[in-house]
Coordinates of C-alpha atoms in Angstrom, one line a residue:
Chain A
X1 CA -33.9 -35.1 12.0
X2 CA -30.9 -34.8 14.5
X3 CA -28.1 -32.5 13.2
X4 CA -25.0 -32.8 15.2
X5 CA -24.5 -29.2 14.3
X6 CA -26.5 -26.5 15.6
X7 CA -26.0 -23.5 13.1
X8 CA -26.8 -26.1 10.6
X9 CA -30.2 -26.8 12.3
X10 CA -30.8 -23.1 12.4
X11 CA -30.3 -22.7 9.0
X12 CA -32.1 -25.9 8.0
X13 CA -35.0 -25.2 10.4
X14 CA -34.9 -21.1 8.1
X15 CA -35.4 -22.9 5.1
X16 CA -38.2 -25.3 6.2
X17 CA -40.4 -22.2 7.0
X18 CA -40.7 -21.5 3.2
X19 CA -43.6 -22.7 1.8
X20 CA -43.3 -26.1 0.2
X21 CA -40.0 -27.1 1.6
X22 CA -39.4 -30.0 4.0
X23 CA -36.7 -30.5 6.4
X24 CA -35.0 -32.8 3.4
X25 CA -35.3 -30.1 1.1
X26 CA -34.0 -27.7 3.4
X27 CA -31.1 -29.8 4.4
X28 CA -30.2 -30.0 1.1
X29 CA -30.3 -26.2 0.2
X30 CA -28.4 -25.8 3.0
X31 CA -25.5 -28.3 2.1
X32 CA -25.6 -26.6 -0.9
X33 CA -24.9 -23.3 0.1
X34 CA -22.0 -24.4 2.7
X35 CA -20.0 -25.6 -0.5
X36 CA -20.8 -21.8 -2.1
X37 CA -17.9 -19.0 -1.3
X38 CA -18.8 -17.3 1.8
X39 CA -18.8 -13.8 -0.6
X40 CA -21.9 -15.4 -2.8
X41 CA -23.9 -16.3 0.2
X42 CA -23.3 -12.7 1.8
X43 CA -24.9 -11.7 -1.6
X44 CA -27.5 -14.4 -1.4
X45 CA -28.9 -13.5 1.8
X46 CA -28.5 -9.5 1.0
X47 CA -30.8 -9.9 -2.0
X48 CA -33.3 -11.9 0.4
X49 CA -32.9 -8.8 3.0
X50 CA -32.7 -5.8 0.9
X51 CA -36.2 -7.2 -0.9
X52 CA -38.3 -7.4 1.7
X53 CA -36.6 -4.7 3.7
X54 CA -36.6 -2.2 0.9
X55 CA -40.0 -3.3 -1.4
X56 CA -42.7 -1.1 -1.1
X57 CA -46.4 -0.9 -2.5
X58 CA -46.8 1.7 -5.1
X59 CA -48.8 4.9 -4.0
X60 CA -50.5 4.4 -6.9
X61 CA -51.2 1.2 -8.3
X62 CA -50.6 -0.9 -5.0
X63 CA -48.3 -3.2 -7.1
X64 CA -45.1 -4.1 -5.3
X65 CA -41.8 -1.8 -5.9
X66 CA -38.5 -0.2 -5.9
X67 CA -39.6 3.4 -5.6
X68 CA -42.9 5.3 -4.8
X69 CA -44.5 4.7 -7.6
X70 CA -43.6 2.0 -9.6
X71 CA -41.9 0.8 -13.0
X72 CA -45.4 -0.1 -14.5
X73 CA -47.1 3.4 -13.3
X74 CA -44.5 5.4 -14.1
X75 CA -43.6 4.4 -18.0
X76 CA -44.7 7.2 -20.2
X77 CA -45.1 4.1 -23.4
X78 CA -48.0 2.2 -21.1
X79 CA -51.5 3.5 -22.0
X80 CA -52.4 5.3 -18.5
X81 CA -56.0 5.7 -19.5
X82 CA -56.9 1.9 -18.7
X83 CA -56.8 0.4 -15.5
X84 CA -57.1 -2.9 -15.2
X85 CA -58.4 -4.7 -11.4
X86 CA -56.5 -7.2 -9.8
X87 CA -56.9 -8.9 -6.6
X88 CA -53.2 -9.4 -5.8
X89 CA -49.5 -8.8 -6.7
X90 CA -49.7 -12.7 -8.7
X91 CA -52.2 -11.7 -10.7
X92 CA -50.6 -8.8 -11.9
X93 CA -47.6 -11.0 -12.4
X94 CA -49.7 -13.2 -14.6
X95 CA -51.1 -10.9 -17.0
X96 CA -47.8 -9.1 -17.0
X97 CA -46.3 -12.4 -18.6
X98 CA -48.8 -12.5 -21.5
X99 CA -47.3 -9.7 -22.8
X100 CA -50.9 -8.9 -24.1
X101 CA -51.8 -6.2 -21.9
X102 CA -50.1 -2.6 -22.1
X103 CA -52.5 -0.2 -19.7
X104 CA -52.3 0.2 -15.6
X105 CA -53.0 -1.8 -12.6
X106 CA -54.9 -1.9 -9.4
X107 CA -54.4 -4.0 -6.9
X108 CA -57.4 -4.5 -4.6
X109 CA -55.6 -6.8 -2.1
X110 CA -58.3 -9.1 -2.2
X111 CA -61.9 -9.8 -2.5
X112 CA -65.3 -8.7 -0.9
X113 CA -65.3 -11.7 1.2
X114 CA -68.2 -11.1 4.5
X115 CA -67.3 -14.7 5.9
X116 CA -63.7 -13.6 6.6
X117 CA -65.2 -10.2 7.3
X118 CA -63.2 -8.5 4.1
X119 CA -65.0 -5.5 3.2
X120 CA -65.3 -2.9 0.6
X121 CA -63.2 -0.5 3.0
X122 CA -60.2 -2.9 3.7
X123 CA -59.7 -3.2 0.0
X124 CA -58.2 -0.4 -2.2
X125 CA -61.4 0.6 -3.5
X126 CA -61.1 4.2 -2.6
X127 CA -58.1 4.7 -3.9
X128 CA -59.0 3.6 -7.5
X129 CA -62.4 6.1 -7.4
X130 CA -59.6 8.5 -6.7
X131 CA -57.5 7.7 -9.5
X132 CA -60.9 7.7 -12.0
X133 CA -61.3 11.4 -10.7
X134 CA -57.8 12.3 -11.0
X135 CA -56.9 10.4 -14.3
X136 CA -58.5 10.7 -17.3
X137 CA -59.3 6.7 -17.5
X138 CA -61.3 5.2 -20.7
X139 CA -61.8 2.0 -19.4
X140 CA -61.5 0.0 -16.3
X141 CA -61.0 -4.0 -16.9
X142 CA -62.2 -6.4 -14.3
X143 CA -60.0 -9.7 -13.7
X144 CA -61.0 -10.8 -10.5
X145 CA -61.1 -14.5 -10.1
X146 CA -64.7 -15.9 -11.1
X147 CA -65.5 -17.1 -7.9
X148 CA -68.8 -15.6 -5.3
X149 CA -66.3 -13.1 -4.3
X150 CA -64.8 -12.2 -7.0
X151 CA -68.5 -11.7 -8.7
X152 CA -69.6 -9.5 -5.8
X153 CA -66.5 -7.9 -5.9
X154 CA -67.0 -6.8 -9.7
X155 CA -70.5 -6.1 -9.1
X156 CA -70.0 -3.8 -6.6
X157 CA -67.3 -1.7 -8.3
X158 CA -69.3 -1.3 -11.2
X159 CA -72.3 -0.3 -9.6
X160 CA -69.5 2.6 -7.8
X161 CA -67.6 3.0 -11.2
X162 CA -70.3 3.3 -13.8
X163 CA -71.8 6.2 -12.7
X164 CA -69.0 8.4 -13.7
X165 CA -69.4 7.6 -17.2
X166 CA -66.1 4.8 -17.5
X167 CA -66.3 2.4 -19.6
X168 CA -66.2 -1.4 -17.3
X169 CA -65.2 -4.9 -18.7
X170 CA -64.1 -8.2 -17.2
X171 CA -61.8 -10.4 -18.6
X172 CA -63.2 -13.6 -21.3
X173 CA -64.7 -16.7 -19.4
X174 CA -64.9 -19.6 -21.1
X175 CA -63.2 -22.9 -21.7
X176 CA -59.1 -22.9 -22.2
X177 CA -58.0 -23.1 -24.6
X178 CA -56.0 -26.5 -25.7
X179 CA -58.6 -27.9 -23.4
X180 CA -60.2 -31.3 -24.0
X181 CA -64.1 -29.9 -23.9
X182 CA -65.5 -32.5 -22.4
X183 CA -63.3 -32.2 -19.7
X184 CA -64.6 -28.8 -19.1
X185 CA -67.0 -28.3 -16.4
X186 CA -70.4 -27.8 -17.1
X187 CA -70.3 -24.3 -15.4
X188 CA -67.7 -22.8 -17.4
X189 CA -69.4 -24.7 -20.6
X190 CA -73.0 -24.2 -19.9
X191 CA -71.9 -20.0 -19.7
X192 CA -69.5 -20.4 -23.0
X193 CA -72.4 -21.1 -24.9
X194 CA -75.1 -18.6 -23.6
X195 CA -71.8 -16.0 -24.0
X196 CA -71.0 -17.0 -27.5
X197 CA -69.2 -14.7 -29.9
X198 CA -69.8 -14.2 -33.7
X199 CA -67.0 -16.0 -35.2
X200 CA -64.7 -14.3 -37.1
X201 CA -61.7 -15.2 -39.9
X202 CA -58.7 -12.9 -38.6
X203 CA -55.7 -12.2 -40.2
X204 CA -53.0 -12.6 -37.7
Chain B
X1 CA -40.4 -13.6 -16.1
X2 CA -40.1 -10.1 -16.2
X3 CA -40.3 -8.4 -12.8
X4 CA -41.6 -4.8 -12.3
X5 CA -39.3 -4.6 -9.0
X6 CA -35.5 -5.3 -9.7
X7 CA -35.0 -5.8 -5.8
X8 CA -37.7 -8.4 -6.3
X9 CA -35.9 -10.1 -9.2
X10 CA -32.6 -10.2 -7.2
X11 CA -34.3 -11.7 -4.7
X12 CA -36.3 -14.1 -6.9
X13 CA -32.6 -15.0 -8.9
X14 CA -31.0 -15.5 -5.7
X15 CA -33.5 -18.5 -4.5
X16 CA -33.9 -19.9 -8.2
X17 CA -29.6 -20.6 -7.3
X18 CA -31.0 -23.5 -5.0
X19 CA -30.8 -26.8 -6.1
X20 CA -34.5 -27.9 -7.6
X21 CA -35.9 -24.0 -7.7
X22 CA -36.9 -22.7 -10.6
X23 CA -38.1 -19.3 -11.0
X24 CA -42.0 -20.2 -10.1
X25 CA -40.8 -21.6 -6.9
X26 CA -38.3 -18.9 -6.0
X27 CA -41.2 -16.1 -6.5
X28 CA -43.8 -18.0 -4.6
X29 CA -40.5 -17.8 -1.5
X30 CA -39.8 -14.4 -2.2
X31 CA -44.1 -13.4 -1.9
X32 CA -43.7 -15.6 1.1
X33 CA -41.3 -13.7 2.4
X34 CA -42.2 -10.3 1.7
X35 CA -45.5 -11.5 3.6
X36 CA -43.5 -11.8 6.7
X37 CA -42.0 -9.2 9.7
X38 CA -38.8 -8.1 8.3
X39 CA -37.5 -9.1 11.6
X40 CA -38.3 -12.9 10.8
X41 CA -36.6 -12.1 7.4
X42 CA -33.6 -10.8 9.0
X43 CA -33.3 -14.0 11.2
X44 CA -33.7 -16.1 8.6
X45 CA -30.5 -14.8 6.1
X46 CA -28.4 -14.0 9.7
X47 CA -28.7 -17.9 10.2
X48 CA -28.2 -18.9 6.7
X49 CA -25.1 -16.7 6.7
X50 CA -24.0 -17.8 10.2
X51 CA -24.3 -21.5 8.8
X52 CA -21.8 -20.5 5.9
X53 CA -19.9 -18.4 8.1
X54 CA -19.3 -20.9 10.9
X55 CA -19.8 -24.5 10.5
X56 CA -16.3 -25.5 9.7
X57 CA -15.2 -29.6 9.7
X58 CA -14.4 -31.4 12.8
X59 CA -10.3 -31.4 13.0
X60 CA -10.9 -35.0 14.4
X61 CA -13.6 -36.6 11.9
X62 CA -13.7 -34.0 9.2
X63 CA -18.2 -33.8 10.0
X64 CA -19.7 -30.9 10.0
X65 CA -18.9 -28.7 13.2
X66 CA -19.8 -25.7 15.0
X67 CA -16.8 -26.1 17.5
X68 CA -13.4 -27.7 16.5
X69 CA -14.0 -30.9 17.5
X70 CA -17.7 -32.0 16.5
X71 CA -20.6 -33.2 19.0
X72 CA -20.2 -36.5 18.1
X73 CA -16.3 -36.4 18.8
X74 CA -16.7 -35.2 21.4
X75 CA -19.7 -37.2 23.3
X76 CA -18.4 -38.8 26.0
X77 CA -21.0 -41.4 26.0
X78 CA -20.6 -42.5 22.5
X79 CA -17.9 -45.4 22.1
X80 CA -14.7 -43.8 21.0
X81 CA -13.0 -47.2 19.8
X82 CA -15.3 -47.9 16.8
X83 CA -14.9 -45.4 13.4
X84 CA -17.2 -45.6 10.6
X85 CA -15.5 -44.5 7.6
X86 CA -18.2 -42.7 4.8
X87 CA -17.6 -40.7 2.3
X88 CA -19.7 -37.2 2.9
X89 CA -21.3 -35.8 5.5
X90 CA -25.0 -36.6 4.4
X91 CA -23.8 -40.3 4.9
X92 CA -23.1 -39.3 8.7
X93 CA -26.7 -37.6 8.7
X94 CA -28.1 -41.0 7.3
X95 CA -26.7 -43.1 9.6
X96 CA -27.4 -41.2 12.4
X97 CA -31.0 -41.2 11.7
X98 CA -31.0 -44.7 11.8
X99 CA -30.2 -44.4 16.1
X100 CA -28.4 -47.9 15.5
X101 CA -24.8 -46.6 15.5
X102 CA -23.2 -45.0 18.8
X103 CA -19.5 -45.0 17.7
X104 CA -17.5 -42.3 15.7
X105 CA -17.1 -41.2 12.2
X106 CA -14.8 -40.5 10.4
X107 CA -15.8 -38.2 6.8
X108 CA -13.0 -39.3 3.5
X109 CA -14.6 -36.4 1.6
X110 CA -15.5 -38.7 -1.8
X111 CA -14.0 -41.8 -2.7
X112 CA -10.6 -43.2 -4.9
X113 CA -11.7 -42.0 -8.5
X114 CA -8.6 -42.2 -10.9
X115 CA -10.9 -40.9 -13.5
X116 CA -12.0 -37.7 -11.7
X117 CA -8.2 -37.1 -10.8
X118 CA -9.1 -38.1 -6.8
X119 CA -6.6 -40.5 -5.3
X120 CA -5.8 -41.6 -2.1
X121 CA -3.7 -37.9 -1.3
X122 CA -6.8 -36.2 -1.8
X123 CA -9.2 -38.4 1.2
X124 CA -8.7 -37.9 4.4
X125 CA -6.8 -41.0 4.2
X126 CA -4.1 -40.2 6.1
X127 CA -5.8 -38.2 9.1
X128 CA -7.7 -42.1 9.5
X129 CA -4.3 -44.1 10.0
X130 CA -3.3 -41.3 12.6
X131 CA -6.6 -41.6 14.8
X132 CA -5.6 -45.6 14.6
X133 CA -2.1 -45.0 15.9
X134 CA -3.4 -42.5 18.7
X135 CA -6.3 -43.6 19.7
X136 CA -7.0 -47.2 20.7
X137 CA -9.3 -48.5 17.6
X138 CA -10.8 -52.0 17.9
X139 CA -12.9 -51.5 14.5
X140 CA -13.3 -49.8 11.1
X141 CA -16.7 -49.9 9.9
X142 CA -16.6 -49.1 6.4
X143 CA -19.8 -47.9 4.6
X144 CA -19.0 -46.5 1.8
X145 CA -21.4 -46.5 -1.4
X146 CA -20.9 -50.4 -3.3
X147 CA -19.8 -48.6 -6.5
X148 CA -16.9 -49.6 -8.3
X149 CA -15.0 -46.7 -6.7
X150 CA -16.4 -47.3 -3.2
X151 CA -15.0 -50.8 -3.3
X152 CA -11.8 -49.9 -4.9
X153 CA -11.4 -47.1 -1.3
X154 CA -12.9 -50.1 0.8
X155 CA -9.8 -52.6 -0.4
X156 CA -7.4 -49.6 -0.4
X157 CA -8.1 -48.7 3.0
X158 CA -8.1 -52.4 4.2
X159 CA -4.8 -53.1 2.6
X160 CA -4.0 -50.1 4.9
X161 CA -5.5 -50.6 8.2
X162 CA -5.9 -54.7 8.2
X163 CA -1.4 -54.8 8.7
X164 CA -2.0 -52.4 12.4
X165 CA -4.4 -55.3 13.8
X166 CA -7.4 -53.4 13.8
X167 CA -10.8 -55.0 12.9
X168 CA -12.1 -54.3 10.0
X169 CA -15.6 -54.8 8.8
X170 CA -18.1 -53.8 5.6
X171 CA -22.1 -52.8 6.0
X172 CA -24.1 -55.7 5.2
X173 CA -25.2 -55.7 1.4
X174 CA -28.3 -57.0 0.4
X175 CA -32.0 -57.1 -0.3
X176 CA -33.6 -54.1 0.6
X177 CA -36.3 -54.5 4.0
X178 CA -39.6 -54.5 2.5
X179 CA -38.5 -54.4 -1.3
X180 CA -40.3 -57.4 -3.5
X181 CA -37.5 -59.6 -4.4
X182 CA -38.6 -59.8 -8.0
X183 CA -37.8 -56.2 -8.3
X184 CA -34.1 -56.3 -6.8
X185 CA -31.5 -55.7 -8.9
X186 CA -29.6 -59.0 -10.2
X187 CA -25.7 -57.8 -8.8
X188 CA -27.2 -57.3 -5.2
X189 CA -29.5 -60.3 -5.3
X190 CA -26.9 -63.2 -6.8
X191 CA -24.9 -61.7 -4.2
X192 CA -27.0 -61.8 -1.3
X193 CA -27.3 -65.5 -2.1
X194 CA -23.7 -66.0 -2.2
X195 CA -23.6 -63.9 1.2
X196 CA -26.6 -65.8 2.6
X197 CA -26.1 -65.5 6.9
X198 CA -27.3 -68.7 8.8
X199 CA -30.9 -68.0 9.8
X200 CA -31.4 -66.8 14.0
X201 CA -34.4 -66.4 15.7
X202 CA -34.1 -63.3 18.0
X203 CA -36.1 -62.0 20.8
X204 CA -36.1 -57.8 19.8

């Protein structure tokens, strides 16, 4: 695509670097924005800067934030004495919006992977024995994706974790639900029924 | 989709302002992002705000322009005495894609709508039948959308410009090139039959 403008191809070429936009797209985010007040784009691109200028990891947790440690470490009404594993930022994200879960994070920053030579010391792996011997953590939940890596990942940090007496759990695997079962594959279904649960009438 | 960085949620509300983002897209941009140099990230919003900040219109053609007459204005080797009127700038963007026009523009900035309140005062109407009087036009090529509103600028315009002498000629209308004719609608089709063009066979 031929602009006849060149600031315009800058700014169209900025946008098609995103992840999932084309040069259309782009074009029209950018036609857009020229028909915005110049005082809403300052703020638009300000927000862009300031986030990944001023975003940090937390010290603690490894979650992204505004201040050393952050929002999720630091409130005094989340249960600090569980810690629950995560590979990334997403993840934490994700289990965030299921309002379920009220303890900690830790974010590994990915999996034990030896084919893209990912090992147990370019993950935060240390750091979390650290916070078991600093903290007085109950429980540490696994929810690693259940892929090879994400199984030697968990296996490994239980065989480091139990030790020191914590109690370790992964997440429930088994077929979604609102799933069609049939449509479930046999994996996931073959496991569901060797790991089947007593069944229960709850009140809720 | 709570955020446990509020720089991150600016960031994320400030991409989720595009047209077709919603919030799942602008965090994926904003991870993106955050993934990068911050001085990639600073290039990116300086030429987004340099876009805003600079493009102005074209004091000849009302385009899209970093200078204050636009490139194609101002190209020497494009034919100065044809003017193809359209409506917005994405039509100029269109047409040049096509690589079958080499004359000039000229952007009206919407079309005659009595209902939206936009008449012929509000088009850059008369800025068109001042580039007629100074420059030496031989043709007007309008290509304006076939709307009701399009036609009713194409016959205003003409009513104008036809009484100075100056050609004045309509984009062909018809069948789309390699659309099933079954599927055409049955305005454009009974009128491509009325509009039928004796048959050639060319050499191109």
């Amino acid at each position: 695509m031929h602009l006849p403008s060149k600031l315009m191809q800058q700014a169209v070429d900025a946008f098609a670097t995103l992840p999932g936009i084309g040069r259309k797209t782009a074009l029209r985010m950018v036609l857009h924005l020229l028909k915005q007040d110049p005082e809403l784009v300052r703020r638009f691109t300000d927000d862009i800067r300031a986030a990944r200028e001023e975003i940090r990891e937390c010290t603690k947790c490894f979650n992204l934030s505004d201040e050393v440690v952050c929002s999720i470490c630091s409130d005094p009404r989340r249960d600090h004495q569980v810690i629950c594993v995560v590979e990334g930022i997403r993840d934490v994200l994700a289990i965030e919006e299921t309002h379920q879960y009220r303890g900690m994070y830790h974010v590994l920053g990915g999996v034990i992977s030896p084919i893209d030579g990912i090992g147990p010391e370019n993950l935060h792996i240390r750091e979390l024995v650290e916070r078991l011997q600093k903290d007085q953590v109950r429980e540490v939940i696994m929810a690693v994706s259940p892929t090879i890596e994400g199984e030697t990942t968990i296996y490994y940090l239980s065989k480091l974790l139990l030790p020191t007496g914590v109690r370790v759990s992964t997440i429930a695997r088994g077929v979604s639900f609102g799933g069609e079962l049939e449509y479930a594959d046999e994996v996931t279904l073959g496991r569901s029924i060797l790991a089947r649960v007593p069944y229960s009438v709850t009140e809720d």
